[in-house]
Amino acid sequence: KINSRRTIDVSPWMKVIEREVAYKDGTTELYHAVTQQDYIAIVALTPDGRIPIVRQYRPALERHSWELPAGLVDAGEDPAATCERELLEETGHISKAVHALGIYSPCTARLSNRIHSFFVEAGPRTQEIEAGIELNLVSPAELGGMIYSGEFSLQLHIGALMLAGMRGFIDLTSFTSP
């Protein structure tokens, strides 16, 4: 049973929720979770069969990271609209068709938000990308090699790729180990 709940504002993008949990034996314990807006992950496929991935500096890792295009859902924004906006901002590609892959919990132990995963049939590139982002277009086999080598290491995005494969949007069997 939750005895109490307190929210601590950390920044405009993040809050910490502290919960006091009571157990049947009479003991209590404090648990903390991070809360922020829901976010989206995009598995896109360009007309020539490549998957856009982006590289950006991540302070939490203190290094650059290759990832799928992604972003936070703004308050009141539909996640599918976020998907189209983020794909355009981070890759310059328009969305021809957006397919929802599901809504899941990124970490049930420490995060209280949700991740909305999408597969997008991407159209042509129509604009420049955001500053600080490097774009690469890779084949499924190349991306598989990056996953196996640890160069592409964001587990949440590997999960989105798996969902796209399970739904038949990409062929995961073409992923090859080095």
C-alpha positions in Angstrom: 0.0 0.0 0.0 1.3 3.5 -0.8 1.2 5.6 2.4 2.4 8.9 0.8 3.5 10.4 -2.4 5.7 13.5 -3.0 6.8 15.0 -6.3 10.1 16.9 -6.5 10.6 19.2 -9.5 14.1 18.7 -10.8 13.9 20.5 -14.1 11.3 21.4 -16.7 11.9 18.0 -18.2 12.0 15.8 -15.2 10.5 15.2 -11.7 11.2 12.6 -9.0 8.3 10.9 -7.3 9.0 9.6 -3.8 6.6 7.0 -2.5 6.4 5.5 0.9 5.3 1.9 0.6 3.8 -0.1 3.5 4.2 -3.8 3.6 1.9 -6.4 5.3 4.5 -7.0 8.0 4.3 -3.4 9.1 7.6 -2.2 7.6 7.8 0.8 5.2 10.3 1.7 2.6 10.8 4.8 0.3 10.9 4.3 -3.4 11.9 6.9 -6.0 10.9 7.1 -9.7 11.7 9.5 -12.4 8.8 11.0 -14.3 8.9 13.0 -17.5 6.8 13.3 -20.6 6.1 10.2 -22.7 8.5 9.8 -25.6 8.5 8.2 -29.0 10.9 6.0 -30.9 10.8 5.8 -34.7 11.8 2.9 -36.9 11.7 4.5 -40.4 12.4 3.0 -43.8 13.4 5.2 -46.7 12.2 4.5 -50.2 15.5 2.8 -51.0 15.2 0.4 -48.0 17.5 2.1 -45.5 16.8 2.9 -41.8 17.7 6.5 -40.6 19.7 6.6 -37.4 21.0 9.6 -35.7 24.1 10.3 -33.6 24.1 12.9 -30.9 26.0 13.7 -27.7 24.3 12.2 -24.6 25.5 13.8 -21.3 24.2 10.8 -19.3 26.6 8.6 -21.1 29.3 11.3 -21.6 29.7 10.3 -25.2 27.9 10.3 -28.6 25.3 7.6 -29.2 23.7 6.2 -32.4 20.0 5.9 -31.9 16.7 5.9 -33.8 15.0 9.2 -34.3 13.1 10.0 -31.1 11.8 12.7 -28.8 9.6 13.8 -26.0 5.8 14.1 -26.5 4.9 17.8 -25.9 2.0 18.4 -23.5 -1.3 17.9 -25.4 0.5 16.6 -28.5 -0.6 13.4 -30.1 2.3 10.9 -30.1 1.8 10.2 -33.8 2.2 13.9 -34.5 5.3 13.9 -32.4 6.6 11.0 -34.5 6.1 13.0 -37.7 7.7 16.1 -36.3 10.7 14.4 -34.8 11.4 12.4 -38.0 11.4 15.6 -40.0 13.5 17.5 -37.5 16.1 14.8 -36.9 16.4 13.3 -40.4 14.8 15.8 -42.8 12.5 13.0 -44.1 8.7 13.5 -44.4 6.4 10.7 -43.2 4.3 9.0 -45.9 2.6 6.6 -43.5 2.8 6.2 -39.7 2.1 2.8 -38.1 1.8 2.5 -34.3 3.9 -0.4 -32.9 2.7 -0.1 -29.3 3.0 1.7 -26.0 5.3 0.2 -23.4 7.1 1.0 -20.2 10.8 1.9 -20.7 11.7 0.8 -17.2 9.2 -0.5 -14.7 11.5 0.0 -11.7 12.6 3.6 -12.1 10.6 5.4 -14.8 6.9 6.2 -14.8 6.5 7.4 -18.4 5.7 5.4 -21.5 7.4 5.0 -24.8 5.3 5.0 -28.0 7.0 3.1 -30.8 6.2 3.7 -34.5 7.2 2.4 -37.9 7.2 5.1 -40.6 7.3 4.7 -44.3 9.5 7.7 -45.0 9.3 10.0 -47.9 12.0 12.1 -49.5 14.3 14.3 -47.5 12.9 17.8 -47.7 14.8 19.9 -45.2 18.1 20.1 -43.2 18.3 18.4 -39.8 18.7 19.9 -36.3 22.1 21.2 -35.3 24.1 18.8 -33.3 22.7 15.7 -34.9 24.5 13.4 -37.4 22.4 11.4 -39.8 23.3 8.0 -41.2 21.1 5.8 -43.4 21.9 2.1 -42.9 20.7 -1.2 -44.2 19.1 -3.6 -41.8 22.2 -5.8 -42.0 24.5 -2.8 -41.2 22.3 -1.9 -38.2 22.4 -5.4 -37.0 26.2 -5.3 -37.1 26.1 -2.0 -35.1 23.9 -3.7 -32.5 26.1 -6.7 -32.2 29.2 -4.6 -31.9 27.7 -2.3 -29.2 28.0 0.8 -31.4 24.1 1.0 -31.4 23.3 0.3 -27.8 20.0 1.9 -26.7 18.0 -1.1 -25.6 14.7 0.8 -25.9 15.4 1.4 -29.6 16.5 -2.2 -30.1 13.0 -3.1 -28.7 11.3 -0.8 -31.2 13.3 -2.5 -34.0 12.1 -5.9 -32.7 8.5 -4.7 -32.7 8.8 -3.5 -36.3 10.1 -6.9 -37.2 7.4 -8.7 -35.3 4.8 -6.7 -37.2 6.5 -7.5 -40.6 7.7 -4.0 -41.4 11.4 -4.9 -41.5 13.2 -8.2 -42.0 15.1 -8.9 -38.8 16.6 -12.1 -40.3 18.8 -9.9 -42.5 20.6 -8.7 -39.3 24.0 -10.4 -39.3 26.6 -10.8 -36.6 30.2 -9.6 -37.3 
